[in-house]
Structure formats: C-alpha cells, structure tokens
PDB file of C-alpha atoms in Angstrom:
ATOM      1  CA  MET U   1     238.585 -19.540 111.007  1.00  0.00           C
ATOM      2  CA  VAL U   2     236.376 -16.516 110.867  1.00  0.00           C
ATOM      3  CA  GLU U   3     237.532 -13.763 113.163  1.00  0.00           C
ATOM      4  CA  PRO U   4     235.600 -13.250 116.391  1.00  0.00           C
ATOM      5  CA  ARG U   5     232.917 -10.691 115.804  1.00  0.00           C
ATOM      6  CA  GLN U   6     232.875  -7.504 118.028  1.00  0.00           C
ATOM      7  CA  LYS U   7     229.377  -6.025 119.058  1.00  0.00           C
ATOM      8  CA  PHE U   8     229.103  -2.229 118.629  1.00  0.00           C
ATOM      9  CA  SER U   9     226.348   0.293 118.949  1.00  0.00           C
ATOM     10  CA  LEU U  10     224.212   0.685 115.844  1.00  0.00           C
ATOM     11  CA  PHE U  11     222.081   3.810 115.441  1.00  0.00           C
ATOM     12  CA  THR U  12     218.424   3.276 114.991  1.00  0.00           C
ATOM     13  CA  GLY U  13     217.093   6.630 114.458  1.00  0.00           C
ATOM     14  CA  VAL U  14     217.219   8.689 111.123  1.00  0.00           C
ATOM     15  CA  SER U  15     219.348  11.142 112.962  1.00  0.00           C
ATOM     16  CA  GLY U  16     221.833   8.663 114.028  1.00  0.00           C
ATOM     17  CA  ALA U  17     224.308   8.781 111.016  1.00  0.00           C
ATOM     18  CA  ALA U  18     227.590   9.338 112.488  1.00  0.00           C
ATOM     19  CA  SER U  19     230.739  10.392 110.524  1.00  0.00           C
ATOM     20  CA  THR U  20     233.808   8.081 111.171  1.00  0.00           C
ATOM     21  CA  PRO U  21     237.386   9.251 111.856  1.00  0.00           C
ATOM     22  CA  ILE U  22     239.941   9.240 109.204  1.00  0.00           C
ATOM     23  CA  THR U  23     241.834   5.810 109.074  1.00  0.00           C
ATOM     24  CA  PRO U  24     245.178   5.128 107.640  1.00  0.00           C
ATOM     25  CA  ARG U  25     245.381   4.555 103.757  1.00  0.00           C
ATOM     26  CA  PRO U  26     245.018   0.934 103.163  1.00  0.00           C
ATOM     27  CA  GLN U  27     247.567  -1.093 101.472  1.00  0.00           C
ATOM     28  CA  ALA U  28     246.696  -1.967  97.609  1.00  0.00           C
ATOM     29  CA  PHE U  29     244.488  -4.808  97.022  1.00  0.00           C
ATOM     30  CA  GLU U  30     245.820  -7.376  94.891  1.00  0.00           C
ATOM     31  CA  GLN U  31     242.596  -7.979  92.804  1.00  0.00           C
ATOM     32  CA  LEU U  32     239.223  -6.525  92.716  1.00  0.00           C
ATOM     33  CA  GLY U  33     236.226  -8.681  91.509  1.00  0.00           C
ATOM     34  CA  VAL U  34     233.555  -6.311  89.942  1.00  0.00           C
ATOM     35  CA  ILE U  35     230.174  -8.032  89.511  1.00  0.00           C
ATOM     36  CA  GLY U  36     228.218  -5.556  87.369  1.00  0.00           C
ATOM     37  CA  CYS U  37     230.514  -3.366  85.232  1.00  0.00           C
ATOM     38  CA  GLY U  38     228.100  -0.550  84.901  1.00  0.00           C
ATOM     39  CA  LEU U  39     228.204   2.960  86.220  1.00  0.00           C
ATOM     40  CA  MET U  40     228.716   2.194  89.822  1.00  0.00           C
ATOM     41  CA  GLY U  41     230.855  -0.974  89.448  1.00  0.00           C
ATOM     42  CA  GLY U  42     233.028   0.524  86.601  1.00  0.00           C
ATOM     43  CA  SER U  43     233.604   3.896  88.338  1.00  0.00           C
ATOM     44  CA  LEU U  44     234.751   2.210  91.571  1.00  0.00           C
ATOM     45  CA  ALA U  45     237.167   0.101  89.508  1.00  0.00           C
ATOM     46  CA  LEU U  46     238.536   3.220  87.735  1.00  0.00           C
ATOM     47  CA  ALA U  47     238.686   5.239  90.954  1.00  0.00           C
ATOM     48  CA  MET U  48     240.699   2.408  92.720  1.00  0.00           C
ATOM     49  CA  LYS U  49     242.946   2.085  89.731  1.00  0.00           C
ATOM     50  CA  ARG U  50     243.622   5.677  89.668  1.00  0.00           C
ATOM     51  CA  ALA U  51     244.397   5.950  93.395  1.00  0.00           C
ATOM     52  CA  GLY U  52     246.650   2.923  93.173  1.00  0.00           C
ATOM     53  CA  LEU U  53     244.612   0.841  95.383  1.00  0.00           C
ATOM     54  CA  VAL U  54     244.360  -2.228  93.365  1.00  0.00           C
ATOM     55  CA  ARG U  55     246.800  -4.178  91.015  1.00  0.00           C
ATOM     56  CA  ARG U  56     244.209  -6.184  89.004  1.00  0.00           C
ATOM     57  CA  VAL U  57     240.587  -5.899  88.141  1.00  0.00           C
ATOM     58  CA  VAL U  58     238.429  -8.760  87.114  1.00  0.00           C
ATOM     59  CA  GLY U  59     234.941  -8.052  85.996  1.00  0.00           C
ATOM     60  CA  TYR U  60     231.807  -9.910  85.032  1.00  0.00           C
ATOM     61  CA  SER U  61     228.384  -8.503  83.801  1.00  0.00           C
ATOM     62  CA  LYS U  62     225.338 -10.512  82.892  1.00  0.00           C
ATOM     63  CA  SER U  63     225.522  -8.986  79.321  1.00  0.00           C
ATOM     64  CA  PRO U  64     228.874 -10.102  77.767  1.00  0.00           C
ATOM     65  CA  SER U  65     228.855  -7.039  75.575  1.00  0.00           C
ATOM     66  CA  THR U  66     229.133  -4.903  78.724  1.00  0.00           C
ATOM     67  CA  THR U  67     231.920  -6.795  79.983  1.00  0.00           C
ATOM     68  CA  GLN U  68     233.690  -6.605  76.618  1.00  0.00           C
ATOM     69  CA  ARG U  69     233.057  -2.771  76.579  1.00  0.00           C
ATOM     70  CA  ALA U  70     234.468  -2.494  80.125  1.00  0.00           C
ATOM     71  CA  LEU U  71     237.693  -4.380  78.994  1.00  0.00           C
ATOM     72  CA  GLN U  72     238.146  -2.167  75.856  1.00  0.00           C
ATOM     73  CA  MET U  73     237.578   0.863  78.076  1.00  0.00           C
ATOM     74  CA  GLY U  74     240.256  -0.077  80.535  1.00  0.00           C
ATOM     75  CA  VAL U  75     237.824  -0.444  83.394  1.00  0.00           C
ATOM     76  CA  ILE U  76     238.642  -4.021  83.941  1.00  0.00           C
ATOM     77  CA  ASP U  77     241.781  -5.958  82.981  1.00  0.00           C
ATOM     78  CA  VAL U  78     240.390  -9.497  82.591  1.00  0.00           C
ATOM     79  CA  GLU U  79     236.692 -10.652  81.687  1.00  0.00           C
ATOM     80  CA  ALA U  80     235.176 -13.220  84.039  1.00  0.00           C
ATOM     81  CA  PRO U  81     232.651 -15.797  82.389  1.00  0.00           C
ATOM     82  CA  SER U  82     230.738 -15.854  85.612  1.00  0.00           C
ATOM     83  CA  ALA U  83     230.138 -14.041  88.854  1.00  0.00           C
ATOM     84  CA  LEU U  84     231.680 -16.936  90.626  1.00  0.00           C
ATOM     85  CA  LEU U  85     234.902 -16.682  88.600  1.00  0.00           C
ATOM     86  CA  ALA U  86     235.099 -12.858  89.227  1.00  0.00           C
ATOM     87  CA  VAL U  87     235.425 -13.806  92.914  1.00  0.00           C
ATOM     88  CA  SER U  88     238.182 -16.320  92.495  1.00  0.00           C
ATOM     89  CA  GLY U  89     241.458 -14.870  93.694  1.00  0.00           C
ATOM     90  CA  ALA U  90     239.770 -11.670  94.619  1.00  0.00           C
ATOM     91  CA  ASP U  91     240.670 -10.114  98.109  1.00  0.00           C
ATOM     92  CA  VAL U  92     237.891  -7.396  97.405  1.00  0.00           C
ATOM     93  CA  VAL U  93     234.653  -7.777  95.712  1.00  0.00           C
ATOM     94  CA  VAL U  94     232.116  -5.277  94.794  1.00  0.00           C
ATOM     95  CA  ILE U  95     228.526  -6.255  93.903  1.00  0.00           C
ATOM     96  CA  ALA U  96     227.120  -3.447  91.753  1.00  0.00           C
ATOM     97  CA  VAL U  97     223.843  -5.141  90.561  1.00  0.00           C
ATOM     98  CA  PRO U  98     220.297  -3.958  90.869  1.00  0.00           C
ATOM     99  CA  VAL U  99     219.214  -4.667  94.681  1.00  0.00           C
ATOM    100  CA  GLY U 100     216.683  -7.203  93.314  1.00  0.00           C
ATOM    101  CA  ALA U 101     219.396  -9.316  91.787  1.00  0.00           C
ATOM    102  CA  MET U 102     221.506  -9.364  95.232  1.00  0.00           C
ATOM    103  CA  GLY U 103     220.117 -12.535  96.555  1.00  0.00           C
ATOM    104  CA  ALA U 104     220.777 -14.628  93.412  1.00  0.00           C
ATOM    105  CA  THR U 105     224.447 -12.920  93.138  1.00  0.00           C
ATOM    106  CA  PHE U 106     225.247 -13.760  96.722  1.00  0.00           C
ATOM    107  CA  LYS U 107     224.129 -17.526  96.060  1.00  0.00           C
ATOM    108  CA  SER U 108     226.185 -17.581  92.931  1.00  0.00           C
ATOM    109  CA  ILE U 109     229.348 -16.653  94.699  1.00  0.00           C
ATOM    110  CA  ARG U 110     229.013 -18.041  98.040  1.00  0.00           C
ATOM    111  CA  HIS U 111     231.390 -21.027  97.420  1.00  0.00           C
ATOM    112  CA  LEU U 112     234.384 -18.764  96.819  1.00  0.00           C
ATOM    113  CA  VAL U 113     233.768 -16.113  99.561  1.00  0.00           C
ATOM    114  CA  SER U 114     236.180 -16.741 102.425  1.00  0.00           C
ATOM    115  CA  ASP U 115     236.745 -15.003 105.696  1.00  0.00           C
ATOM    116  CA  LYS U 116     239.584 -13.185 104.099  1.00  0.00           C
ATOM    117  CA  THR U 117     237.548 -11.777 101.238  1.00  0.00           C
ATOM    118  CA  LEU U 118     236.154  -8.184 101.748  1.00  0.00           C
ATOM    119  CA  LEU U 119     232.644  -8.033 100.190  1.00  0.00           C
ATOM    120  CA  ILE U 120     230.855  -4.783  99.509  1.00  0.00           C
ATOM    121  CA  ASP U 121     227.975  -3.424  97.486  1.00  0.00           C
ATOM    122  CA  VAL U 122     226.668  -0.050  96.264  1.00  0.00           C
ATOM    123  CA  GLY U 123     222.844  -0.666  96.532  1.00  0.00           C
ATOM    124  CA  SER U 124     220.447   2.016  97.492  1.00  0.00           C
ATOM    125  CA  THR U 125     218.616  -0.181 100.133  1.00  0.00           C
ATOM    126  CA  LYS U 126     220.243  -2.004 102.876  1.00  0.00           C
ATOM    127  CA  GLN U 127     217.741  -4.148 104.970  1.00  0.00           C
ATOM    128  CA  ASP U 128     216.893  -6.362 102.060  1.00  0.00           C
ATOM    129  CA  VAL U 129     220.588  -6.833 101.030  1.00  0.00           C
ATOM    130  CA  VAL U 130     221.751  -7.548 104.465  1.00  0.00           C
ATOM    131  CA  LEU U 131     219.106 -10.381 104.907  1.00  0.00           C
ATOM    132  CA  ALA U 132     220.021 -11.803 101.347  1.00  0.00           C
ATOM    133  CA  ALA U 133     223.696 -11.912 102.403  1.00  0.00           C
ATOM    134  CA  LYS U 134     222.846 -13.668 105.641  1.00  0.00           C
ATOM    135  CA  ALA U 135     220.706 -16.164 103.824  1.00  0.00           C
ATOM    136  CA  ALA U 136     223.205 -16.927 101.222  1.00  0.00           C
ATOM    137  CA  LEU U 137     226.660 -16.579 102.896  1.00  0.00           C
ATOM    138  CA  GLY U 138     225.831 -17.877 106.367  1.00  0.00           C
ATOM    139  CA  ARG U 139     228.751 -17.285 108.540  1.00  0.00           C
ATOM    140  CA  ASN U 140     230.764 -15.762 105.915  1.00  0.00           C
ATOM    141  CA  ALA U 141     228.213 -12.913 105.882  1.00  0.00           C
ATOM    142  CA  SER U 142     230.629 -11.449 108.492  1.00  0.00           C
ATOM    143  CA  THR U 143     232.799 -10.613 105.601  1.00  0.00           C
ATOM    144  CA  PHE U 144     230.178  -8.275 103.865  1.00  0.00           C
ATOM    145  CA  VAL U 145     230.128  -4.696 104.539  1.00  0.00           C
ATOM    146  CA  PRO U 146     226.917  -2.897 103.249  1.00  0.00           C
ATOM    147  CA  CYS U 147     227.831   0.212 101.409  1.00  0.00           C
ATOM    148  CA  HIS U 148     225.743   3.091  99.868  1.00  0.00           C
ATOM    149  CA  PRO U 149     227.837   5.736  98.217  1.00  0.00           C
ATOM    150  CA  ILE U 150     225.549   8.816  97.695  1.00  0.00           C
ATOM    151  CA  ALA U 151     226.709   9.328  94.144  1.00  0.00           C
ATOM    152  CA  GLY U 152     225.396   8.298  90.782  1.00  0.00           C
ATOM    153  CA  SER U 153     223.688   9.722  87.824  1.00  0.00           C
ATOM    154  CA  GLU U 154     220.478   9.239  85.694  1.00  0.00           C
ATOM    155  CA  MET U 155     222.928   7.876  83.158  1.00  0.00           C
ATOM    156  CA  SER U 156     223.635   4.189  83.370  1.00  0.00           C
ATOM    157  CA  GLY U 157     226.119   1.653  81.717  1.00  0.00           C
ATOM    158  CA  VAL U 158     229.784   1.381  81.596  1.00  0.00           C
ATOM    159  CA  GLU U 159     230.151   4.255  78.981  1.00  0.00           C
ATOM    160  CA  SER U 160     229.060   6.499  81.844  1.00  0.00           C
ATOM    161  CA  ALA U 161     231.692   5.263  84.443  1.00  0.00           C
ATOM    162  CA  ARG U 162     234.329   7.714  85.579  1.00  0.00           C
ATOM    163  CA  ALA U 163     236.981   7.708  88.100  1.00  0.00           C
ATOM    164  CA  ASP U 164     235.858  10.719  89.863  1.00  0.00           C
ATOM    165  CA  LEU U 165     232.299   9.583  90.476  1.00  0.00           C
ATOM    166  CA  TYR U 166     232.808   9.103  94.215  1.00  0.00           C
ATOM    167  CA  ALA U 167     235.370  11.739  95.086  1.00  0.00           C
ATOM    168  CA  GLY U 168     234.051  14.043  97.820  1.00  0.00           C
ATOM    169  CA  LYS U 169     230.746  12.181  98.186  1.00  0.00           C
ATOM    170  CA  GLN U 170     229.053  10.608 101.296  1.00  0.00           C
ATOM    171  CA  VAL U 171     229.161   6.887 101.704  1.00  0.00           C
ATOM    172  CA  ILE U 172     226.875   5.210 104.253  1.00  0.00           C
ATOM    173  CA  LEU U 173     227.946   1.898 105.655  1.00  0.00           C
ATOM    174  CA  THR U 174     225.350  -0.116 107.420  1.00  0.00           C
ATOM    175  CA  PRO U 175     227.105  -2.852 109.427  1.00  0.00           C
ATOM    176  CA  THR U 176     225.295  -5.277 111.579  1.00  0.00           C
ATOM    177  CA  GLU U 177     226.344  -7.104 114.840  1.00  0.00           C
ATOM    178  CA  GLU U 178     227.597 -10.095 112.728  1.00  0.00           C
ATOM    179  CA  THR U 179     229.893  -7.656 110.612  1.00  0.00           C
ATOM    180  CA  SER U 180     233.685  -8.350 111.035  1.00  0.00           C
ATOM    181  CA  VAL U 181     235.066  -5.273 112.623  1.00  0.00           C
ATOM    182  CA  ALA U 182     238.461  -5.798 110.571  1.00  0.00           C
ATOM    183  CA  HIS U 183     236.418  -5.919 107.438  1.00  0.00           C
ATOM    184  CA  LEU U 184     234.496  -2.764 108.435  1.00  0.00           C
ATOM    185  CA  GLU U 185     237.677  -0.906 108.936  1.00  0.00           C
ATOM    186  CA  ARG U 186     238.978  -2.211 105.547  1.00  0.00           C
ATOM    187  CA  ALA U 187     235.850  -0.908 103.810  1.00  0.00           C
ATOM    188  CA  ARG U 188     235.978   2.430 105.626  1.00  0.00           C
ATOM    189  CA  SER U 189     239.673   3.047 104.849  1.00  0.00           C
ATOM    190  CA  LEU U 190     239.064   1.983 101.076  1.00  0.00           C
ATOM    191  CA  TRP U 191     236.227   4.612 100.810  1.00  0.00           C
ATOM    192  CA  GLN U 192     238.144   7.159 102.604  1.00  0.00           C
ATOM    193  CA  ALA U 193     241.264   6.715 100.414  1.00  0.00           C
ATOM    194  CA  LEU U 194     238.876   7.503  97.393  1.00  0.00           C
ATOM    195  CA  GLY U 195     238.094  10.876  99.039  1.00  0.00           C
ATOM    196  CA  CYS U 196     234.711   9.971 100.362  1.00  0.00           C
ATOM    197  CA  GLN U 197     233.008  11.087 103.744  1.00  0.00           C
ATOM    198  CA  VAL U 198     232.019   7.795 105.508  1.00  0.00           C
ATOM    199  CA  SER U 199     229.218   7.580 107.987  1.00  0.00           C
ATOM    200  CA  LEU U 200     227.770   4.560 109.883  1.00  0.00           C
ATOM    201  CA  MET U 201     224.043   3.930 110.157  1.00  0.00           C
ATOM    202  CA  SER U 202     221.885   0.922 110.923  1.00  0.00           C
ATOM    203  CA  PRO U 203     220.270  -0.749 107.976  1.00  0.00           C
ATOM    204  CA  LYS U 204     216.713   0.378 109.102  1.00  0.00           C
ATOM    205  CA  ALA U 205     217.602   3.848 109.752  1.00  0.00           C
ATOM    206  CA  HIS U 206     219.327   3.983 106.500  1.00  0.00           C
ATOM    207  CA  ASP U 207     216.255   2.808 104.554  1.00  0.00           C
ATOM    208  CA  ASP U 208     213.842   5.012 106.537  1.00  0.00           C
ATOM    209  CA  ALA U 209     216.031   8.111 105.831  1.00  0.00           C
ATOM    210  CA  TYR U 210     216.677   7.539 102.013  1.00  0.00           C
ATOM    211  CA  ALA U 211     212.937   6.717 101.412  1.00  0.00           C
ATOM    212  CA  ALA U 212     212.505  10.345 102.479  1.00  0.00           C
ATOM    213  CA  VAL U 213     215.465  12.054 100.666  1.00  0.00           C
ATOM    214  CA  SER U 214     215.877   9.914  97.471  1.00  0.00           C
ATOM    215  CA  HIS U 215     213.253   7.105  96.906  1.00  0.00           C
ATOM    216  CA  LEU U 216     210.327   9.396  97.270  1.00  0.00           C
ATOM    217  CA  PRO U 217     211.681  12.104  94.893  1.00  0.00           C
ATOM    218  CA  HIS U 218     212.194   9.428  92.373  1.00  0.00           C
ATOM    219  CA  LEU U 219     208.604   8.100  92.745  1.00  0.00           C
ATOM    220  CA  ILE U 220     207.206  11.751  92.522  1.00  0.00           C
ATOM    221  CA  ALA U 221     209.387  12.378  89.300  1.00  0.00           C
ATOM    222  CA  PHE U 222     208.061   9.062  87.709  1.00  0.00           C
ATOM    223  CA  ALA U 223     204.415   9.979  88.698  1.00  0.00           C
ATOM    224  CA  TYR U 224     204.736  13.518  87.341  1.00  0.00           C
ATOM    225  CA  MET U 225     206.072  12.298  84.112  1.00  0.00           C
ATOM    226  CA  GLN U 226     203.122   9.811  83.923  1.00  0.00           C
ATOM    227  CA  GLY U 227     200.819  12.575  84.599  1.00  0.00           C
ATOM    228  CA  LEU U 228     201.956  14.413  81.684  1.00  0.00           C
ATOM    229  CA  LEU U 229     202.109  11.320  79.389  1.00  0.00           C
ATOM    230  CA  GLY U 230     198.535  10.692  80.150  1.00  0.00           C
ATOM    231  CA  GLN U 231     197.413  13.885  78.528  1.00  0.00           C
ATOM    232  CA  ALA U 232     196.569  14.000  74.856  1.00  0.00           C
ATOM    233  CA  GLU U 233     198.711  17.216  74.435  1.00  0.00           C
ATOM    234  CA  HIS U 234     201.835  15.968  76.215  1.00  0.00           C
ATOM    235  CA  ALA U 235     204.000  16.386  73.341  1.00  0.00           C
ATOM    236  CA  ALA U 236     203.154  19.959  72.986  1.00  0.00           C
ATOM    237  CA  LEU U 237     203.517  20.502  76.648  1.00  0.00           C
ATOM    238  CA  LEU U 238     207.003  18.940  76.604  1.00  0.00           C
ATOM    239  CA  GLY U 239     208.115  21.313  73.676  1.00  0.00           C
ATOM    240  CA  LEU U 240     207.256  24.407  76.096  1.00  0.00           C
ATOM    241  CA  ALA U 241     209.391  23.029  78.937  1.00  0.00           C
ATOM    242  CA  GLY U 242     212.244  24.880  80.238  1.00  0.00           C
ATOM    243  CA  SER U 243     215.093  24.628  82.758  1.00  0.00           C
ATOM    244  CA  GLY U 244     212.591  24.211  85.774  1.00  0.00           C
ATOM    245  CA  PHE U 245     211.141  21.158  84.056  1.00  0.00           C
ATOM    246  CA  ALA U 246     214.613  19.916  83.354  1.00  0.00           C
ATOM    247  CA  ASP U 247     215.748  20.374  86.945  1.00  0.00           C
ATOM    248  CA  PHE U 248     212.571  18.585  88.526  1.00  0.00           C
ATOM    249  CA  THR U 249     212.403  15.691  86.321  1.00  0.00           C
ATOM    250  CA  ARG U 250     216.238  14.786  85.761  1.00  0.00           C
ATOM    251  CA  ILE U 251     215.912  11.833  87.844  1.00  0.00           C
ATOM    252  CA  ALA U 252     212.863  10.524  86.005  1.00  0.00           C
ATOM    253  CA  ALA U 253     215.456   9.509  83.385  1.00  0.00           C
ATOM    254  CA  SER U 254     216.888   6.947  85.810  1.00  0.00           C
ATOM    255  CA  GLU U 255     217.502   3.339  84.904  1.00  0.00           C
ATOM    256  CA  PRO U 256     213.972   1.602  85.054  1.00  0.00           C
ATOM    257  CA  LYS U 257     215.057  -1.880  86.510  1.00  0.00           C
ATOM    258  CA  LEU U 258     217.171  -0.562  88.960  1.00  0.00           C
ATOM    259  CA  TRP U 259     214.615   1.809  90.512  1.00  0.00           C
ATOM    260  CA  ARG U 260     211.879  -0.798  90.155  1.00  0.00           C
ATOM    261  CA  ASP U 261     213.979  -2.919  92.624  1.00  0.00           C
ATOM    262  CA  VAL U 262     214.722  -0.061  94.959  1.00  0.00           C
ATOM    263  CA  LEU U 263     211.103   1.093  95.204  1.00  0.00           C
ATOM    264  CA  LEU U 264     209.951  -2.392  95.917  1.00  0.00           C
ATOM    265  CA  ALA U 265     212.597  -3.332  98.275  1.00  0.00           C
ATOM    266  CA  ASN U 266     211.960  -0.264 100.392  1.00  0.00           C
ATOM    267  CA  LYS U 267     208.145   0.011  99.910  1.00  0.00           C
ATOM    268  CA  THR U 268     206.920   0.180 103.577  1.00  0.00           C
ATOM    269  CA  ALA U 269     209.243   3.132 104.530  1.00  0.00           C
ATOM    270  CA  LEU U 270     208.521   4.720 100.944  1.00  0.00           C
ATOM    271  CA  LEU U 271     204.727   4.535 101.218  1.00  0.00           C
ATOM    272  CA  GLU U 272     204.893   6.233 104.817  1.00  0.00           C
ATOM    273  CA  GLN U 273     206.855   9.084 103.050  1.00  0.00           C
ATOM    274  CA  SER U 274     204.414   9.030 100.289  1.00  0.00           C
ATOM    275  CA  ARG U 275     201.656   9.685 102.788  1.00  0.00           C
ATOM    276  CA  HIS U 276     203.465  12.735 104.243  1.00  0.00           C
ATOM    277  CA  PHE U 277     203.711  14.116 100.717  1.00  0.00           C
ATOM    278  CA  GLN U 278     200.130  13.600  99.908  1.00  0.00           C
ATOM    279  CA  ARG U 279     198.950  15.335 103.018  1.00  0.00           C
ATOM    280  CA  ALA U 280     201.212  18.187 102.131  1.00  0.00           C
ATOM    281  CA  LEU U 281     199.922  18.398  98.542  1.00  0.00           C
ATOM    282  CA  HIS U 282     196.303  18.103  99.730  1.00  0.00           C
ATOM    283  CA  GLN U 283     197.102  21.167 102.090  1.00  0.00           C
ATOM    284  CA  LEU U 284     198.342  22.978  99.138  1.00  0.00           C
ATOM    285  CA  GLU U 285     195.226  22.055  97.086  1.00  0.00           C
ATOM    286  CA  VAL U 286     192.866  23.347  99.899  1.00  0.00           C
ATOM    287  CA  LEU U 287     194.678  26.797 100.002  1.00  0.00           C
ATOM    288  CA  LEU U 288     194.122  26.942  96.119  1.00  0.00           C
ATOM    289  CA  ASN U 289     190.571  26.023  96.359  1.00  0.00           C
ATOM    290  CA  THR U 290     189.956  28.574  99.118  1.00  0.00           C
ATOM    291  CA  ASP U 291     192.005  31.282  97.376  1.00  0.00           C
ATOM    292  CA  ASN U 292     193.889  31.509 100.664  1.00  0.00           C
ATOM    293  CA  GLY U 293     196.920  33.486  99.146  1.00  0.00           C
ATOM    294  CA  ALA U 294     198.385  34.440 102.457  1.00  0.00           C
ATOM    295  CA  GLU U 295     198.785  31.045 103.709  1.00  0.00           C
ATOM    296  CA  LEU U 296     199.860  29.825 100.323  1.00  0.00           C
ATOM    297  CA  GLN U 297     202.710  32.318 100.243  1.00  0.00           C
ATOM    298  CA  LYS U 298     203.540  31.435 103.917  1.00  0.00           C
ATOM    299  CA  THR U 299     203.884  27.665 102.872  1.00  0.00           C
ATOM    300  CA  ILE U 300     205.924  28.341  99.929  1.00  0.00           C
ATOM    301  CA  ALA U 301     208.185  30.624 101.925  1.00  0.00           C
ATOM    302  CA  GLN U 302     208.672  27.855 104.549  1.00  0.00           C
ATOM    303  CA  ALA U 303     209.734  25.481 101.710  1.00  0.00           C
ATOM    304  CA  SER U 304     211.891  28.044  99.965  1.00  0.00           C
ATOM    305  CA  ALA U 305     213.789  28.862 103.271  1.00  0.00           C
ATOM    306  CA  ALA U 306     214.445  25.206 104.063  1.00  0.00           C
ATOM    307  CA  ARG U 307     215.557  24.420 100.494  1.00  0.00           C
ATOM    308  CA  SER U 308     217.776  27.559 100.501  1.00  0.00           C
ATOM    309  CA  ALA U 309     219.338  26.561 103.784  1.00  0.00           C
ATOM    310  CA  TRP U 310     220.328  23.168 102.698  1.00  0.00           C
ATOM    311  CA  LYS U 311     223.690  22.274 101.475  1.00  0.00           C
ATOM    312  CA  PRO U 312     225.073  18.907 100.280  1.00  0.00           C
ATOM    313  CA  GLN U 313     227.180  17.142 102.888  1.00  0.00           C
ATOM    314  CA  ASN U 314     230.174  17.201 100.410  1.00  0.00           C
ATOM    315  CA  SER U 315     229.847  20.916 100.337  1.00  0.00           C
ATOM    316  CA  LYS U 316     230.006  21.696 104.084  1.00  0.00           C
TER     317      LYS U 316
END
C-alpha cells in the first residue's frame, strides 16, 4: 500500500526557494538503477559509489556503446538491456535522459516502479517532467522526487562523468502535494550525503527562475554564435577571438538535443525572459544611436556592479 501523502506548503514565487536542514546520513542503497549513463547519471553513480551509498549499480542507455563504456569505466557494475530491467531490483532509480524523453521513459518503467522505489531525475525543467510522471505512473508518482542539480558542463557523455561533479553544488527539489514525504526525505538526505546544498521550490517557481538564469543565457549564446556564423568572414572573426569570447560562449558548446528539449519545455517562461532581454538590448542600442555616453556608462556600471556582487550559492 502506498504511504499516505502529507500536504505541505510549496513556494510559488521565484524568491521562494528555501534551504532545508541537514538530515541524517542515509543507509546505503542496495541497488541504483541508472537510466542514461551520460555525464549526469554517470557522475551520480560515481559519487554514490565513492560515498559508500550504494552496493550495486545497474545501468541502461539508449546507445549500447554508452552502456558498455560505462561498464568499462566502472561507472556501473551491470549492463541492463532495457530501461525496465535497470529498475528491476533497484531501491533507487535516477532518470538522466533529456527532458523530452522523460515521458517515454516513465512509461517504459512503470510496471516495476513500486511504492518502495525512490525515483529521482536530474532534468533542467520540472513542470513538464512532473506532468509526465503523473500521467505514466499514476498513484506511484508519489515515489518520484523531481530534482535539479545545479551542476554540469558543456561537455557530455559518460567519458566526462566524475565523482565530484555534484560536490558543494545546489540541488533544487520540486515536490508536489502528491509526493511521498518519506521519499522526499530520502532524496534530500541522499543529495546532502553527497555534499550538496538542498533547497525546495514548486515546479513552476523553479521553471520561472531558471528561465532567467540558465535557459535564457543558453538561448543568447546559441543566437550569438548563429549571428557570427551567418557572416561570410566568420572564420576570420573566430580566429581573432580571445578569453572574453571563450567565457561568453562556453555554454554554446552544450549538447544540442538536451538543450532543444529544455528550451521547448520551458518556452513560455523563456520567451517572457527573452522579451526582458530584448527590451534591455534595445535600450542600449538607443543609447549608442544617440551617442549618449553618460547613460551608456551608467547602464554598464549598474550591470558591472550587479555581476561583481554576485557569488555562486556554493561559495557563500
């Protein structure tokens, strides 16, 4: 029988992220099922192994060569021939696939998800993933704790996986009223045992916030590179680029399919943030066109001060 669900307050505003208290170190899980043995899923497996939080890791990836490479690297202990069989016998399962593939993944594993299975993800959007879990898992969606580790890299693939990827990073959990409180606590203690700072937000508050601070910067980086590539002399321009270009465009090298799915999944909030950006860019263009150096300097100074004052959460 599924454990009774306890209602709790979920924040609805962007400012509503709340850090959660330290919880006791969890007992080691018997078996981790990894669906998607790439950077994120592979790094979680390595981190849990290093911390002594899991005894056995079974992994599945859509590409057999990825799963084989994960086995060779010691990321997983056993290859599963399907997502469903990666869940078989697992007491914790991480779904580390592009958010556009979440719905199909939930459907493929639903017959082996029980009320005792802790199911987590590492996706960058949450409202769409929560809806997909509810649609596929029904009552057992209570076992799913949506997670977004604020970690990663423009690199992808299991070759880039590392045990310290999540250490010291934020992890946002976005439970709903259907989420099992016991599973929420298990997920929270798991991430904290890996050295993460755990916060809670509602799925909508999460997506609204990360449209501003993650999804829009990626969209701008992609658009900027396209603007360069559309110029006949782009090769010569790239040959002249330096560290400023490298810093600004690093995320433009991100995995295309993953980011296609993220941008489409959160398009409403993203387009709203894009409009804010376009208005700010237009204002700068007006200052340039009118040779208004005083206001241009003032605008740059405001941006510079805000950026200088910002520190990543894990550095506070």
